[in-house]
PDB file of C-alpha atoms in Angstrom:
ATOM      1  CA  GLU A   1     114.585  90.475  71.638  1.00  0.00           C
ATOM      2  CA  ILE A   2     112.909  92.043  68.814  1.00  0.00           C
ATOM      3  CA  VAL A   3     112.885  95.623  68.856  1.00  0.00           C
ATOM      4  CA  MET A   4     109.954  97.648  68.304  1.00  0.00           C
ATOM      5  CA  THR A   5     110.597 101.502  67.300  1.00  0.00           C
ATOM      6  CA  GLN A   6     108.117 103.744  65.968  1.00  0.00           C
ATOM      7  CA  SER A   7     107.702 107.339  64.624  1.00  0.00           C
ATOM      8  CA  PRO A   8     107.336 110.041  64.865  1.00  0.00           C
ATOM      9  CA  ALA A   9     107.367 110.398  68.728  1.00  0.00           C
ATOM     10  CA  THR A  10     104.824 112.847  68.188  1.00  0.00           C
ATOM     11  CA  LEU A  11     102.281 113.912  64.851  1.00  0.00           C
ATOM     12  CA  SER A  12     101.096 117.100  64.715  1.00  0.00           C
ATOM     13  CA  VAL A  13      97.658 116.769  62.272  1.00  0.00           C
ATOM     14  CA  SER A  14      94.611 118.620  61.333  1.00  0.00           C
ATOM     15  CA  PRO A  15      90.921 117.258  61.942  1.00  0.00           C
ATOM     16  CA  GLY A  16      89.954 115.907  58.132  1.00  0.00           C
ATOM     17  CA  GLU A  17      93.904 115.008  57.085  1.00  0.00           C
ATOM     18  CA  ARG A  18      95.717 111.801  56.488  1.00  0.00           C
ATOM     19  CA  ALA A  19      98.186 110.461  59.578  1.00  0.00           C
ATOM     20  CA  THR A  20     101.273 107.709  58.791  1.00  0.00           C
ATOM     21  CA  LEU A  21     102.760 106.428  62.095  1.00  0.00           C
ATOM     22  CA  SER A  22     105.391 104.180  61.174  1.00  0.00           C
ATOM     23  CA  CYS A  23     106.797 100.839  63.242  1.00  0.00           C
ATOM     24  CA  ARG A  24     110.051  98.682  62.170  1.00  0.00           C
ATOM     25  CA  ALA A  25     111.006  95.700  64.040  1.00  0.00           C
ATOM     26  CA  SER A  26     114.491  94.991  64.871  1.00  0.00           C
ATOM     27  CA  GLN A  27     114.247  92.205  62.699  1.00  0.00           C
ATOM     28  CA  SER A  28     111.651  89.968  60.558  1.00  0.00           C
ATOM     29  CA  VAL A  29     107.947  89.421  62.581  1.00  0.00           C
ATOM     30  CA  SER A  30     105.941  88.425  59.521  1.00  0.00           C
ATOM     31  CA  SER A  31     102.731  89.709  59.442  1.00  0.00           C
ATOM     32  CA  ASN A  32     102.170  89.121  63.251  1.00  0.00           C
ATOM     33  CA  LEU A  33     102.326  93.397  63.904  1.00  0.00           C
ATOM     34  CA  ALA A  34      99.191  94.770  65.536  1.00  0.00           C
ATOM     35  CA  TRP A  35      98.360  98.903  66.045  1.00  0.00           C
ATOM     36  CA  TYR A  36      96.625  99.723  69.516  1.00  0.00           C
ATOM     37  CA  GLN A  37      94.895 103.691  70.348  1.00  0.00           C
ATOM     38  CA  GLN A  38      95.788 103.866  73.686  1.00  0.00           C
ATOM     39  CA  LYS A  39      93.527 107.665  75.608  1.00  0.00           C
ATOM     40  CA  PRO A  40      94.509 108.621  78.916  1.00  0.00           C
ATOM     41  CA  GLY A  41      93.551 107.140  81.223  1.00  0.00           C
ATOM     42  CA  GLN A  42      92.202 104.043  79.114  1.00  0.00           C
ATOM     43  CA  ALA A  43      93.674 100.893  78.530  1.00  0.00           C
ATOM     44  CA  PRO A  44      94.866  99.754  74.759  1.00  0.00           C
ATOM     45  CA  ARG A  45      92.393  99.376  72.076  1.00  0.00           C
ATOM     46  CA  LEU A  46      92.914  96.816  69.650  1.00  0.00           C
ATOM     47  CA  LEU A  47      93.126  97.857  65.652  1.00  0.00           C
ATOM     48  CA  ILE A  48      94.614  95.941  63.913  1.00  0.00           C
ATOM     49  CA  PHE A  49      96.315  92.667  64.137  1.00  0.00           C
ATOM     50  CA  GLY A  50      97.710  90.240  61.420  1.00  0.00           C
ATOM     51  CA  ALA A  51      99.165  93.684  59.682  1.00  0.00           C
ATOM     52  CA  SER A  52      96.614  94.783  57.737  1.00  0.00           C
ATOM     53  CA  THR A  53      93.196  93.220  59.697  1.00  0.00           C
ATOM     54  CA  ARG A  54      90.671  95.789  61.245  1.00  0.00           C
ATOM     55  CA  ALA A  55      89.118  94.733  64.242  1.00  0.00           C
ATOM     56  CA  THR A  56      85.401  94.129  65.138  1.00  0.00           C
ATOM     57  CA  GLY A  57      83.872  97.634  64.722  1.00  0.00           C
ATOM     58  CA  ILE A  58      87.505  99.480  63.859  1.00  0.00           C
ATOM     59  CA  PRO A  59      86.136 102.870  61.757  1.00  0.00           C
ATOM     60  CA  ALA A  60      87.110 101.842  57.836  1.00  0.00           C
ATOM     61  CA  ARG A  61      90.116 105.183  58.400  1.00  0.00           C
ATOM     62  CA  PHE A  62      92.043 103.355  60.164  1.00  0.00           C
ATOM     63  CA  SER A  63      94.374 100.524  57.362  1.00  0.00           C
ATOM     64  CA  GLY A  64      97.521  99.370  58.315  1.00  0.00           C
ATOM     65  CA  SER A  65     100.048  97.743  56.274  1.00  0.00           C
ATOM     66  CA  GLY A  66     103.647  96.193  55.811  1.00  0.00           C
ATOM     67  CA  SER A  67     105.516  92.942  56.344  1.00  0.00           C
ATOM     68  CA  GLY A  68     108.133  91.479  57.679  1.00  0.00           C
ATOM     69  CA  THR A  69     110.581  94.890  59.691  1.00  0.00           C
ATOM     70  CA  GLU A  70     108.660  97.771  58.242  1.00  0.00           C
ATOM     71  CA  PHE A  71     104.704  98.312  58.788  1.00  0.00           C
ATOM     72  CA  THR A  72     102.523 101.605  58.252  1.00  0.00           C
ATOM     73  CA  LEU A  73      99.529 102.568  59.811  1.00  0.00           C
ATOM     74  CA  THR A  74      97.097 104.994  57.957  1.00  0.00           C
ATOM     75  CA  ILE A  75      94.210 106.819  59.631  1.00  0.00           C
ATOM     76  CA  SER A  76      93.222 108.406  55.989  1.00  0.00           C
ATOM     77  CA  SER A  77      90.555 111.037  57.542  1.00  0.00           C
ATOM     78  CA  LEU A  78      91.141 112.121  61.569  1.00  0.00           C
ATOM     79  CA  GLN A  79      88.515 112.814  63.370  1.00  0.00           C
ATOM     80  CA  SER A  80      88.752 114.519  66.841  1.00  0.00           C
ATOM     81  CA  GLU A  81      88.507 111.692  68.190  1.00  0.00           C
ATOM     82  CA  ASP A  82      91.479 110.263  66.799  1.00  0.00           C
ATOM     83  CA  PHE A  83      93.812 111.942  68.441  1.00  0.00           C
ATOM     84  CA  ALA A  84      95.414 109.730  70.810  1.00  0.00           C
ATOM     85  CA  VAL A  85      98.503 107.326  71.077  1.00  0.00           C
ATOM     86  CA  TYR A  86      98.989 104.844  69.095  1.00  0.00           C
ATOM     87  CA  TYR A  87     101.361 101.561  69.978  1.00  0.00           C
ATOM     88  CA  CYS A  88     102.367  98.343  67.789  1.00  0.00           C
ATOM     89  CA  GLN A  89     103.413  95.566  69.250  1.00  0.00           C
ATOM     90  CA  GLN A  90     104.691  92.118  67.040  1.00  0.00           C
ATOM     91  CA  TYR A  91     103.862  89.320  68.545  1.00  0.00           C
ATOM     92  CA  ASN A  92     106.066  86.885  66.884  1.00  0.00           C
ATOM     93  CA  ASN A  93     108.482  85.825  68.930  1.00  0.00           C
ATOM     94  CA  TRP A  94     106.687  86.175  71.985  1.00  0.00           C
ATOM     95  CA  SER A  95     105.634  90.180  72.502  1.00  0.00           C
ATOM     96  CA  THR A  96     107.263  93.346  72.637  1.00  0.00           C
ATOM     97  CA  PHE A  97     105.508  97.044  72.156  1.00  0.00           C
ATOM     98  CA  GLY A  98     107.188 100.065  70.105  1.00  0.00           C
ATOM     99  CA  GLN A  99     107.265 102.952  72.357  1.00  0.00           C
ATOM    100  CA  GLY A 100     104.737 104.542  70.717  1.00  0.00           C
ATOM    101  CA  THR A 101     103.383 107.847  68.463  1.00  0.00           C
ATOM    102  CA  LYS A 102     101.519 110.491  70.291  1.00  0.00           C
ATOM    103  CA  LEU A 103      99.377 112.052  67.616  1.00  0.00           C
ATOM    104  CA  GLU A 104      97.997 115.466  68.260  1.00  0.00           C
ATOM    105  CA  ILE A 105      95.372 118.398  66.685  1.00  0.00           C
ATOM    106  CA  LYS A 106      97.660 120.395  65.066  1.00  0.00           C
TER     107      LYS A 106
ATOM    108  CA  GLN B   1      80.575  91.469  76.362  1.00  0.00           C
ATOM    109  CA  LEU B   2      83.396  90.457  77.906  1.00  0.00           C
ATOM    110  CA  GLN B   3      84.977  91.885  80.415  1.00  0.00           C
ATOM    111  CA  LEU B   4      88.028  92.074  82.381  1.00  0.00           C
ATOM    112  CA  GLN B   5      88.835  93.348  85.834  1.00  0.00           C
ATOM    113  CA  GLU B   6      91.938  93.767  87.874  1.00  0.00           C
ATOM    114  CA  SER B   7      91.924  93.511  91.871  1.00  0.00           C
ATOM    115  CA  GLY B   8      94.124  93.930  94.282  1.00  0.00           C
ATOM    116  CA  PRO B   9      96.491  96.250  97.135  1.00  0.00           C
ATOM    117  CA  GLY B  10      97.440  99.962  95.095  1.00  0.00           C
ATOM    118  CA  LEU B  11     100.628  99.463  97.374  1.00  0.00           C
ATOM    119  CA  VAL B  12     103.048  97.353  97.891  1.00  0.00           C
ATOM    120  CA  LYS B  13     106.984  97.182  99.518  1.00  0.00           C
ATOM    121  CA  PRO B  14     110.069  96.410  98.313  1.00  0.00           C
ATOM    122  CA  SER B  15     111.097  93.336  98.367  1.00  0.00           C
ATOM    123  CA  GLU B  16     107.415  91.882  98.662  1.00  0.00           C
ATOM    124  CA  THR B  17     105.453  90.397  96.767  1.00  0.00           C
ATOM    125  CA  LEU B  18     102.948  92.028  94.178  1.00  0.00           C
ATOM    126  CA  SER B  19      99.533  89.684  93.929  1.00  0.00           C
ATOM    127  CA  LEU B  20      96.359  90.834  91.442  1.00  0.00           C
ATOM    128  CA  THR B  21      93.529  89.042  89.682  1.00  0.00           C
ATOM    129  CA  CYS B  22      91.612  89.725  86.876  1.00  0.00           C
ATOM    130  CA  THR B  23      87.638  88.434  87.085  1.00  0.00           C
ATOM    131  CA  VAL B  24      86.689  87.611  83.691  1.00  0.00           C
ATOM    132  CA  SER B  25      82.772  88.045  82.950  1.00  0.00           C
ATOM    133  CA  GLY B  26      80.597  87.764  80.200  1.00  0.00           C
ATOM    134  CA  GLY B  27      82.514  85.155  78.666  1.00  0.00           C
ATOM    135  CA  SER B  28      84.164  81.566  79.118  1.00  0.00           C
ATOM    136  CA  ILE B  29      87.839  81.176  80.132  1.00  0.00           C
ATOM    137  CA  SER B  30      87.498  77.761  79.886  1.00  0.00           C
ATOM    138  CA  SER B  31      87.738  77.955  76.037  1.00  0.00           C
ATOM    139  CA  SER B  32      91.009  75.936  74.750  1.00  0.00           C
ATOM    140  CA  SER B  33      91.323  78.926  71.987  1.00  0.00           C
ATOM    141  CA  TYR B  34      92.200  82.379  74.277  1.00  0.00           C
ATOM    142  CA  PHE B  35      95.417  83.059  76.885  1.00  0.00           C
ATOM    143  CA  TRP B  36      95.144  84.883  79.582  1.00  0.00           C
ATOM    144  CA  GLY B  37      97.616  87.420  80.126  1.00  0.00           C
ATOM    145  CA  TRP B  38      99.641  90.621  81.479  1.00  0.00           C
ATOM    146  CA  ILE B  39     100.659  94.222  80.706  1.00  0.00           C
ATOM    147  CA  ARG B  40     102.033  96.831  82.618  1.00  0.00           C
ATOM    148  CA  GLN B  41     102.705 100.208  81.709  1.00  0.00           C
ATOM    149  CA  SER B  42     105.242 102.511  83.036  1.00  0.00           C
ATOM    150  CA  PRO B  43     106.679 106.251  82.676  1.00  0.00           C
ATOM    151  CA  GLY B  44     110.711 105.302  81.404  1.00  0.00           C
ATOM    152  CA  LYS B  45     109.922 101.223  79.531  1.00  0.00           C
ATOM    153  CA  GLY B  46     106.024 102.091  77.761  1.00  0.00           C
ATOM    154  CA  LEU B  47     103.836  98.391  77.790  1.00  0.00           C
ATOM    155  CA  GLU B  48     105.636  95.773  78.646  1.00  0.00           C
ATOM    156  CA  TRP B  49     104.247  91.915  78.874  1.00  0.00           C
ATOM    157  CA  ILE B  50     105.016  89.789  81.867  1.00  0.00           C
ATOM    158  CA  GLY B  51     103.171  86.796  80.877  1.00  0.00           C
ATOM    159  CA  SER B  52     100.149  84.528  79.723  1.00  0.00           C
ATOM    160  CA  ILE B  53      98.129  81.247  80.807  1.00  0.00           C
ATOM    161  CA  SER B  54      95.594  79.251  79.580  1.00  0.00           C
ATOM    162  CA  TYR B  55      92.848  78.008  81.125  1.00  0.00           C
ATOM    163  CA  SER B  56      95.001  74.443  81.375  1.00  0.00           C
ATOM    164  CA  GLY B  57      97.495  75.700  83.022  1.00  0.00           C
ATOM    165  CA  SER B  58     100.164  76.620  80.473  1.00  0.00           C
ATOM    166  CA  THR B  59     102.146  79.713  81.212  1.00  0.00           C
ATOM    167  CA  HIS B  60     104.565  81.941  78.555  1.00  0.00           C
ATOM    168  CA  TYR B  61     106.734  84.846  80.828  1.00  0.00           C
ATOM    169  CA  ASN B  62     108.761  87.080  79.548  1.00  0.00           C
ATOM    170  CA  PRO B  63     112.559  86.307  79.938  1.00  0.00           C
ATOM    171  CA  SER B  64     113.467  89.378  81.462  1.00  0.00           C
ATOM    172  CA  LEU B  65     111.043  88.428  84.411  1.00  0.00           C
ATOM    173  CA  LYS B  66     110.514  85.258  84.509  1.00  0.00           C
ATOM    174  CA  SER B  67     112.409  84.596  87.328  1.00  0.00           C
ATOM    175  CA  ARG B  68     109.989  86.418  89.569  1.00  0.00           C
ATOM    176  CA  VAL B  69     106.904  86.254  88.148  1.00  0.00           C
ATOM    177  CA  THR B  70     103.304  83.320  88.570  1.00  0.00           C
ATOM    178  CA  THR B  71     100.307  82.816  87.240  1.00  0.00           C
ATOM    179  CA  SER B  72      97.908  81.310  87.872  1.00  0.00           C
ATOM    180  CA  VAL B  73      94.492  80.496  86.436  1.00  0.00           C
ATOM    181  CA  ASP B  74      90.783  79.271  88.308  1.00  0.00           C
ATOM    182  CA  ALA B  75      88.142  78.653  86.147  1.00  0.00           C
ATOM    183  CA  SER B  76      85.746  77.646  88.566  1.00  0.00           C
ATOM    184  CA  LYS B  77      85.792  81.461  89.818  1.00  0.00           C
ATOM    185  CA  THR B  78      86.451  82.889  86.189  1.00  0.00           C
ATOM    186  CA  GLN B  79      89.703  84.540  87.454  1.00  0.00           C
ATOM    187  CA  PHE B  80      93.531  84.186  86.946  1.00  0.00           C
ATOM    188  CA  SER B  81      96.155  85.668  88.527  1.00  0.00           C
ATOM    189  CA  LEU B  82     100.018  86.730  88.117  1.00  0.00           C
ATOM    190  CA  LYS B  83     102.634  87.189  91.088  1.00  0.00           C
ATOM    191  CA  LEU B  84     105.521  89.088  91.574  1.00  0.00           C
ATOM    192  CA  SER B  85     108.147  88.385  93.286  1.00  0.00           C
ATOM    193  CA  SER B  86     110.544  90.966  95.271  1.00  0.00           C
ATOM    194  CA  VAL B  87     109.201  94.242  93.505  1.00  0.00           C
ATOM    195  CA  THR B  88     111.725  97.520  93.578  1.00  0.00           C
ATOM    196  CA  ALA B  89     110.229 100.851  92.561  1.00  0.00           C
ATOM    197  CA  ALA B  90     110.878 100.044  89.458  1.00  0.00           C
ATOM    198  CA  ASP B  91     107.857  97.580  89.738  1.00  0.00           C
ATOM    199  CA  THR B  92     105.519 100.335  89.557  1.00  0.00           C
ATOM    200  CA  ALA B  93     103.225 100.848  87.148  1.00  0.00           C
ATOM    201  CA  VAL B  94      99.976  99.855  85.649  1.00  0.00           C
ATOM    202  CA  TYR B  95      98.871  97.049  85.337  1.00  0.00           C
ATOM    203  CA  TYR B  96      96.454  95.010  82.631  1.00  0.00           C
ATOM    204  CA  CYS B  97      94.966  92.106  82.408  1.00  0.00           C
ATOM    205  CA  ALA B  98      93.689  91.471  78.799  1.00  0.00           C
ATOM    206  CA  ARG B  99      93.087  87.893  76.317  1.00  0.00           C
ATOM    207  CA  LEU B 100      94.784  86.601  74.316  1.00  0.00           C
ATOM    208  CA  LEU B 101      93.543  84.874  70.874  1.00  0.00           C
ATOM    209  CA  GLY B 102      96.643  82.338  71.701  1.00  0.00           C
ATOM    210  CA  ILE B 103     100.221  81.410  72.990  1.00  0.00           C
ATOM    211  CA  ARG B 104     101.011  83.933  70.935  1.00  0.00           C
ATOM    212  CA  SER B 105      98.838  86.637  69.860  1.00  0.00           C
ATOM    213  CA  PHE B 106      97.816  90.141  70.027  1.00  0.00           C
ATOM    214  CA  PHE B 107      95.554  91.688  72.504  1.00  0.00           C
ATOM    215  CA  ASP B 108      91.913  91.846  71.818  1.00  0.00           C
ATOM    216  CA  TYR B 109      90.496  92.630  75.754  1.00  0.00           C
ATOM    217  CA  TRP B 110      92.040  94.655  78.345  1.00  0.00           C
ATOM    218  CA  GLY B 111      91.390  95.213  81.726  1.00  0.00           C
ATOM    219  CA  GLN B 112      90.705  99.124  82.425  1.00  0.00           C
ATOM    220  CA  GLY B 113      94.315  98.457  84.400  1.00  0.00           C
ATOM    221  CA  THR B 114      95.057  98.794  88.289  1.00  0.00           C
ATOM    222  CA  LEU B 115      98.324 101.196  89.525  1.00  0.00           C
ATOM    223  CA  VAL B 116     100.152  99.666  91.745  1.00  0.00           C
ATOM    224  CA  THR B 117     103.032 102.102  93.934  1.00  0.00           C
ATOM    225  CA  VAL B 118     105.744 100.037  94.900  1.00  0.00           C
ATOM    226  CA  SER B 119     107.360 101.589  97.757  1.00  0.00           C
ATOM    227  CA  SER B 120     107.605 101.806 101.973  1.00  0.00           C
TER     228      SER B 120
END
């Protein structure tokens, strides 16, 4: 099983600033990596797939990068609605998720 | 707009079988382009993929759950279903149904989720 490790567990950032979230795979997943946003009481929402392709309707302030084992989700200028939990998912070898990064208001 | 909705009992007794159904609306369940999946989320284990099924019935399961999982599709009702046998308290979680763009893929549409508690 491919283990996905996200860091940090919690990230405190002020609105308008940039947030950088990391995801590491225990072995290469190529570019088969997705990012999701989850707010309390809601299902995860697809943000990024293929490591760097934004899903339909996702604002341009969300960007993904990386390949192999190291991936990054960047939110360029945080809006109030962006404070949530973010998960990465690899789908190169079946499917596994990271444990999440909670993005909170500083 | 594609919508998915989970339904089923919110309480299941230990050792019994958990059964959930996902109803798909606003789109076809019969396309060969998609798979339909189940994911669960618990405080202890986070998000965990359970399994996926195509409209033709091709199934793929998480190896850690494979011995207890069965999925099926009823295209005439635009529904797909999950059965998880011999449940324990560790199976208590929010269960989501979702759509995948292929056998190994990300999940682009999700249901709202349903909490299933395993308790006597």
